[in-house]
Amino acid sequence: MVQYSQIDQTLAALADPTRRGVLERLGHGSATITHLAEPFGISLTGMKKHVRVLEDAGLVATEKVGRTRKCSLGPGRLDDLEEWIASYRRMLDERPRPIRGAPRTHGRNAAMTGHQQQAYTATFTTPADREIHVERVFDAPRARVFALYTDPELIPEWWGPRDTTTVVDHMDVRTGGTWRFVTRDADGSEYGFRGSYREVTPPERIVQTFEFEPMAGHVSIDTVTFEELGDRTRVVTTSLFHTTEERDGMLASGMERGLNETYSRLDELLARDQSDE
């Protein structure tokens, strides 16, 4: 019999990308809280909270060794979750199939409004050892999307995950210009991000450096292109890192969740601007 309380606890523990990254890291061997926190750029207190959730779910075990706490994969199993997934798949297989040729709703507004607009998700790939390639489509013309990317007054309305706020320290969007943002987490912690613009070609392309200040010296180069798709825009971002390890650390830091939340906020701002016209 499926134990739903255990499933709820397991899913809650796995819902956060940082905690999934912790499990992936521990799959290669045990580590201290300090070592787990480093690639994610979060405080020791924040990492302890993540580890506690995973420990409560039985997915991580901890042990006090001297003055440090060592973490390793726990005894928790996913049998209940696997059983539930199997039963859900059976339900999907047994559901009635839609009738081919059934009428569909046409029209741009009907196809891309409300919750449907949020159905877009970014596609992440790693085409080379030191690269992360991200593609995302937005339901707005290219000039509008480019404008929101380069307007310092609008950056705080969409840049960063939903549980953060962003302040633009400075943003000189031109070839040779520089930028710096400061984000504040829900717990009040602040982190700086900075870089310089190597190329700005409106409304087609931006090439800039990206540096997370708590990990100064680890600089990536982000190339962002804006492809016109009629009344939509495909944004493609290619990030180039110094090493494969730096790239993998970025992926493990919760990048996918944070970027998808950021893009979702940008969707909402684009829709709001359109409704104001």
Short mmCIF file of N, CA, C and O in Angstrom, two decimals, residues 2-87:
data_model
loop_
_atom_site.label_atom_id
_atom_site.label_comp_id
_atom_site.label_asym_id
_atom_site.label_seq_id
_atom_site.Cartn_x
_atom_site.Cartn_y
_atom_site.Cartn_z
N VAL A 2 0.50 2.23 -0.82
CA VAL A 2 1.28 3.45 -0.91
C VAL A 2 1.12 4.28 0.35
O VAL A 2 0.01 4.52 0.81
N GLN A 3 2.24 4.71 0.94
CA GLN A 3 2.22 5.55 2.12
C GLN A 3 2.31 7.01 1.67
O GLN A 3 3.38 7.51 1.36
N TYR A 4 1.17 7.71 1.64
CA TYR A 4 1.16 9.05 1.06
C TYR A 4 1.90 10.06 1.92
O TYR A 4 2.47 11.02 1.39
N SER A 5 1.92 9.89 3.24
CA SER A 5 2.66 10.84 4.06
C SER A 5 4.15 10.81 3.72
O SER A 5 4.81 11.85 3.66
N GLN A 6 4.68 9.61 3.46
CA GLN A 6 6.08 9.50 3.08
C GLN A 6 6.32 10.09 1.69
O GLN A 6 7.32 10.74 1.44
N ILE A 7 5.35 9.87 0.78
CA ILE A 7 5.47 10.45 -0.56
C ILE A 7 5.49 11.97 -0.48
O ILE A 7 6.30 12.63 -1.13
N ASP A 8 4.59 12.53 0.32
CA ASP A 8 4.53 13.98 0.46
C ASP A 8 5.87 14.53 0.97
O ASP A 8 6.37 15.54 0.48
N GLN A 9 6.44 13.84 1.96
CA GLN A 9 7.71 14.30 2.54
C GLN A 9 8.84 14.17 1.52
O GLN A 9 9.69 15.06 1.41
N THR A 10 8.84 13.08 0.77
CA THR A 10 9.88 12.88 -0.24
C THR A 10 9.78 13.91 -1.35
O THR A 10 10.78 14.51 -1.76
N LEU A 11 8.55 14.13 -1.85
CA LEU A 11 8.37 15.10 -2.93
C LEU A 11 8.73 16.50 -2.46
O LEU A 11 9.31 17.29 -3.22
N ALA A 12 8.37 16.84 -1.24
CA ALA A 12 8.71 18.16 -0.71
C ALA A 12 10.22 18.34 -0.64
O ALA A 12 10.75 19.41 -0.95
N ALA A 13 10.92 17.27 -0.24
CA ALA A 13 12.37 17.34 -0.16
C ALA A 13 13.01 17.47 -1.54
O ALA A 13 14.00 18.19 -1.71
N LEU A 14 12.42 16.79 -2.53
CA LEU A 14 13.00 16.79 -3.88
C LEU A 14 12.54 17.97 -4.72
O LEU A 14 13.06 18.18 -5.82
N ALA A 15 11.56 18.74 -4.23
CA ALA A 15 11.00 19.82 -5.04
C ALA A 15 11.99 20.94 -5.27
O ALA A 15 11.89 21.66 -6.27
N ASP A 16 12.94 21.11 -4.37
CA ASP A 16 13.89 22.22 -4.48
C ASP A 16 15.12 21.78 -5.27
O ASP A 16 15.73 20.75 -4.94
N PRO A 17 15.53 22.52 -6.30
CA PRO A 17 16.68 22.11 -7.12
C PRO A 17 17.98 22.10 -6.34
O PRO A 17 18.89 21.34 -6.66
N THR A 18 18.09 22.96 -5.31
CA THR A 18 19.30 22.95 -4.50
C THR A 18 19.43 21.62 -3.77
O THR A 18 20.51 21.02 -3.71
N ARG A 19 18.30 21.13 -3.22
CA ARG A 19 18.36 19.85 -2.51
C ARG A 19 18.64 18.71 -3.48
O ARG A 19 19.33 17.74 -3.12
N ARG A 20 18.11 18.79 -4.70
CA ARG A 20 18.45 17.76 -5.69
C ARG A 20 19.94 17.81 -6.02
O ARG A 20 20.59 16.78 -6.20
N GLY A 21 20.48 19.03 -6.10
CA GLY A 21 21.91 19.17 -6.34
C GLY A 21 22.74 18.60 -5.21
O GLY A 21 23.81 18.02 -5.43
N VAL A 22 22.26 18.75 -3.97
CA VAL A 22 22.96 18.19 -2.81
C VAL A 22 23.02 16.66 -2.93
O VAL A 22 24.06 16.04 -2.71
N LEU A 23 21.88 16.05 -3.28
CA LEU A 23 21.86 14.59 -3.43
C LEU A 23 22.80 14.13 -4.53
O LEU A 23 23.49 13.12 -4.40
N GLU A 24 22.83 14.88 -5.63
CA GLU A 24 23.73 14.53 -6.73
C GLU A 24 25.18 14.61 -6.27
O GLU A 24 25.99 13.75 -6.60
N ARG A 25 25.48 15.66 -5.51
CA ARG A 25 26.86 15.81 -4.98
C ARG A 25 27.20 14.67 -4.04
O ARG A 25 28.30 14.08 -4.11
N LEU A 26 26.30 14.30 -3.15
CA LEU A 26 26.57 13.24 -2.19
C LEU A 26 26.63 11.87 -2.85
O LEU A 26 27.18 10.93 -2.29
N GLY A 27 26.07 11.77 -4.05
CA GLY A 27 26.19 10.53 -4.80
C GLY A 27 27.62 10.22 -5.17
O GLY A 27 27.96 9.07 -5.50
N HIS A 28 28.49 11.25 -5.13
CA HIS A 28 29.92 11.05 -5.43
C HIS A 28 30.75 10.89 -4.16
O HIS A 28 31.97 10.76 -4.24
N GLY A 29 30.09 10.93 -3.00
CA GLY A 29 30.83 10.77 -1.75
C GLY A 29 30.34 11.74 -0.69
O GLY A 29 29.67 12.73 -0.99
N SER A 30 30.66 11.48 0.55
CA SER A 30 30.22 12.32 1.65
C SER A 30 30.89 13.69 1.60
O SER A 30 31.94 13.86 0.96
N ALA A 31 30.29 14.67 2.29
CA ALA A 31 30.82 16.04 2.28
C ALA A 31 30.32 16.77 3.52
O ALA A 31 29.30 16.41 4.10
N THR A 32 31.05 17.80 3.90
CA THR A 32 30.63 18.62 5.03
C THR A 32 29.61 19.65 4.57
O THR A 32 29.45 19.90 3.36
N ILE A 33 28.94 20.28 5.54
CA ILE A 33 27.98 21.35 5.21
C ILE A 33 28.68 22.46 4.44
O ILE A 33 28.15 23.00 3.46
N THR A 34 29.89 22.80 4.87
CA THR A 34 30.65 23.87 4.19
C THR A 34 30.91 23.53 2.74
O THR A 34 30.71 24.36 1.84
N HIS A 35 31.34 22.30 2.49
CA HIS A 35 31.64 21.89 1.11
C HIS A 35 30.37 21.83 0.26
O HIS A 35 30.41 22.14 -0.94
N LEU A 36 29.26 21.47 0.87
CA LEU A 36 28.00 21.44 0.12
C LEU A 36 27.54 22.84 -0.25
O LEU A 36 26.97 23.07 -1.32
N ALA A 37 27.77 23.80 0.64
CA ALA A 37 27.27 25.17 0.42
C ALA A 37 28.07 25.91 -0.65
O ALA A 37 27.52 26.76 -1.37
N GLU A 38 29.35 25.61 -0.78
CA GLU A 38 30.24 26.40 -1.65
C GLU A 38 29.75 26.53 -3.09
O GLU A 38 29.64 27.64 -3.61
N PRO A 39 29.44 25.43 -3.80
CA PRO A 39 29.06 25.59 -5.22
C PRO A 39 27.71 26.25 -5.43
O PRO A 39 27.41 26.72 -6.53
N PHE A 40 26.89 26.32 -4.37
CA PHE A 40 25.56 26.91 -4.50
C PHE A 40 25.56 28.39 -4.14
O PHE A 40 24.59 29.10 -4.40
N GLY A 41 26.63 28.87 -3.54
CA GLY A 41 26.69 30.28 -3.18
C GLY A 41 25.69 30.68 -2.13
O GLY A 41 25.19 31.81 -2.16
N ILE A 42 25.35 29.79 -1.20
CA ILE A 42 24.41 30.12 -0.15
C ILE A 42 25.09 30.01 1.20
O ILE A 42 26.18 29.44 1.33
N SER A 43 24.47 30.58 2.22
CA SER A 43 25.05 30.61 3.54
C SER A 43 25.03 29.22 4.17
O SER A 43 24.28 28.32 3.75
N LEU A 44 25.87 29.02 5.21
CA LEU A 44 25.86 27.76 5.91
C LEU A 44 24.51 27.50 6.57
O LEU A 44 24.03 26.37 6.60
N THR A 45 23.90 28.58 7.08
CA THR A 45 22.58 28.43 7.69
C THR A 45 21.56 27.93 6.68
O THR A 45 20.75 27.04 6.96
N GLY A 46 21.60 28.51 5.47
CA GLY A 46 20.68 28.08 4.42
C GLY A 46 20.90 26.63 4.04
O GLY A 46 19.95 25.87 3.85
N MET A 47 22.19 26.21 3.92
CA MET A 47 22.47 24.82 3.56
C MET A 47 22.04 23.88 4.68
O MET A 47 21.53 22.77 4.42
N LYS A 48 22.21 24.28 5.94
CA LYS A 48 21.78 23.42 7.05
C LYS A 48 20.28 23.16 6.98
O LYS A 48 19.81 22.06 7.27
N LYS A 49 19.51 24.18 6.58
CA LYS A 49 18.06 24.01 6.45
C LYS A 49 17.73 22.99 5.36
O LYS A 49 16.86 22.13 5.54
N HIS A 50 18.43 23.08 4.23
CA HIS A 50 18.21 22.12 3.15
C HIS A 50 18.55 20.70 3.60
O HIS A 50 17.81 19.75 3.33
N VAL A 51 19.68 20.56 4.28
CA VAL A 51 20.12 19.23 4.73
C VAL A 51 19.12 18.67 5.74
O VAL A 51 18.81 17.46 5.73
N ARG A 52 18.57 19.53 6.60
CA ARG A 52 17.61 19.06 7.59
C ARG A 52 16.35 18.49 6.93
O ARG A 52 15.81 17.47 7.35
N VAL A 53 15.88 19.16 5.86
CA VAL A 53 14.71 18.66 5.14
C VAL A 53 15.01 17.30 4.53
O VAL A 53 14.20 16.36 4.60
N LEU A 54 16.18 17.17 3.91
CA LEU A 54 16.56 15.90 3.29
C LEU A 54 16.75 14.81 4.35
O LEU A 54 16.40 13.65 4.13
N GLU A 55 17.27 15.19 5.50
CA GLU A 55 17.47 14.22 6.58
C GLU A 55 16.13 13.74 7.13
O GLU A 55 15.95 12.55 7.40
N ASP A 56 15.17 14.66 7.28
CA ASP A 56 13.85 14.28 7.77
C ASP A 56 13.16 13.30 6.82
O ASP A 56 12.37 12.46 7.26
N ALA A 57 13.47 13.43 5.52
CA ALA A 57 12.88 12.53 4.53
C ALA A 57 13.66 11.22 4.40
O ALA A 57 13.27 10.34 3.63
N GLY A 58 14.76 11.10 5.15
CA GLY A 58 15.56 9.89 5.09
C GLY A 58 16.49 9.82 3.91
O GLY A 58 17.11 8.78 3.65
N LEU A 59 16.61 10.93 3.15
CA LEU A 59 17.44 10.92 1.95
C LEU A 59 18.89 11.27 2.23
O LEU A 59 19.77 11.01 1.40
N VAL A 60 19.15 11.88 3.39
CA VAL A 60 20.50 12.25 3.79
C VAL A 60 20.71 11.84 5.24
O VAL A 60 19.79 11.93 6.06
N ALA A 61 21.91 11.38 5.54
CA ALA A 61 22.30 11.07 6.91
C ALA A 61 23.45 11.99 7.30
O ALA A 61 24.32 12.29 6.47
N THR A 62 23.46 12.46 8.54
CA THR A 62 24.54 13.33 9.00
C THR A 62 25.20 12.73 10.24
O THR A 62 24.59 11.98 11.00
N GLU A 63 26.47 13.09 10.40
CA GLU A 63 27.25 12.58 11.53
C GLU A 63 28.22 13.65 11.98
O GLU A 63 28.90 14.28 11.16
N LYS A 64 28.28 13.90 13.29
CA LYS A 64 29.21 14.89 13.83
C LYS A 64 30.60 14.27 13.91
O LYS A 64 30.80 13.24 14.58
N VAL A 65 31.54 14.87 13.21
CA VAL A 65 32.92 14.39 13.21
C VAL A 65 33.80 15.54 13.66
O VAL A 65 34.05 16.49 12.89
N GLY A 66 34.25 15.48 14.90
CA GLY A 66 35.01 16.59 15.44
C GLY A 66 34.15 17.83 15.53
O GLY A 66 33.09 17.83 16.15
N ARG A 67 34.59 18.91 14.88
CA ARG A 67 33.84 20.17 14.91
C ARG A 67 33.01 20.38 13.66
O ARG A 67 32.43 21.44 13.46
N THR A 68 32.96 19.38 12.79
CA THR A 68 32.20 19.50 11.55
C THR A 68 31.10 18.44 11.51
O THR A 68 31.12 17.47 12.26
N ARG A 69 30.13 18.66 10.64
CA ARG A 69 29.05 17.69 10.44
C ARG A 69 29.17 17.12 9.03
O ARG A 69 29.16 17.85 8.05
N LYS A 70 29.33 15.81 8.96
CA LYS A 70 29.54 15.14 7.69
C LYS A 70 28.21 14.61 7.17
O LYS A 70 27.41 14.05 7.92
N CYS A 71 27.97 14.79 5.89
CA CYS A 71 26.71 14.37 5.26
C CYS A 71 26.99 13.26 4.25
O CYS A 71 28.01 13.27 3.56
N SER A 72 26.04 12.35 4.14
CA SER A 72 26.12 11.28 3.14
C SER A 72 24.70 10.90 2.75
O SER A 72 23.73 11.33 3.38
N LEU A 73 24.58 10.10 1.70
CA LEU A 73 23.25 9.65 1.29
C LEU A 73 22.64 8.81 2.40
O LEU A 73 23.31 7.97 3.00
N GLY A 74 21.35 9.03 2.67
CA GLY A 74 20.69 8.36 3.76
C GLY A 74 20.06 7.04 3.37
O GLY A 74 20.16 6.60 2.21
N PRO A 75 19.38 6.42 4.32
CA PRO A 75 18.79 5.10 4.07
C PRO A 75 17.44 5.16 3.38
O PRO A 75 16.87 4.13 3.05
N GLY A 76 16.91 6.37 3.19
CA GLY A 76 15.57 6.50 2.62
C GLY A 76 15.46 5.88 1.25
O GLY A 76 16.35 6.00 0.41
N ARG A 77 14.37 5.17 1.01
CA ARG A 77 14.13 4.55 -0.28
C ARG A 77 12.95 5.23 -0.96
O ARG A 77 12.17 5.93 -0.32
N LEU A 78 12.84 5.04 -2.27
CA LEU A 78 11.80 5.69 -3.05
C LEU A 78 10.74 4.69 -3.50
O LEU A 78 10.04 4.92 -4.49
N ASP A 79 10.60 3.59 -2.76
CA ASP A 79 9.65 2.55 -3.17
C ASP A 79 8.22 3.07 -3.26
O ASP A 79 7.50 2.81 -4.22
N ASP A 80 7.78 3.84 -2.22
CA ASP A 80 6.42 4.36 -2.22
C ASP A 80 6.20 5.31 -3.39
O ASP A 80 5.15 5.28 -4.05
N LEU A 81 7.19 6.16 -3.65
CA LEU A 81 7.07 7.10 -4.76
C LEU A 81 7.03 6.37 -6.10
O LEU A 81 6.23 6.71 -6.98
N GLU A 82 7.86 5.37 -6.25
CA GLU A 82 7.88 4.60 -7.50
C GLU A 82 6.55 3.88 -7.71
O GLU A 82 6.04 3.80 -8.84
N GLU A 83 5.96 3.37 -6.61
CA GLU A 83 4.67 2.68 -6.72
C GLU A 83 3.58 3.66 -7.14
O GLU A 83 2.73 3.34 -7.98
N TRP A 84 3.63 4.88 -6.57
CA TRP A 84 2.62 5.88 -6.93
C TRP A 84 2.77 6.30 -8.39
O TRP A 84 1.79 6.44 -9.12
N ILE A 85 4.01 6.49 -8.85
CA ILE A 85 4.25 6.87 -10.24
C ILE A 85 3.74 5.78 -11.18
O ILE A 85 3.12 6.06 -12.21
N ALA A 86 3.98 4.52 -10.81
CA ALA A 86 3.51 3.42 -11.65
C ALA A 86 1.99 3.41 -11.75
O ALA A 86 1.42 3.20 -12.84
N SER A 87 1.30 3.67 -10.61
CA SER A 87 -0.16 3.68 -10.65
C SER A 87 -0.67 4.87 -11.47
O SER A 87 -1.67 4.76 -12.18
#
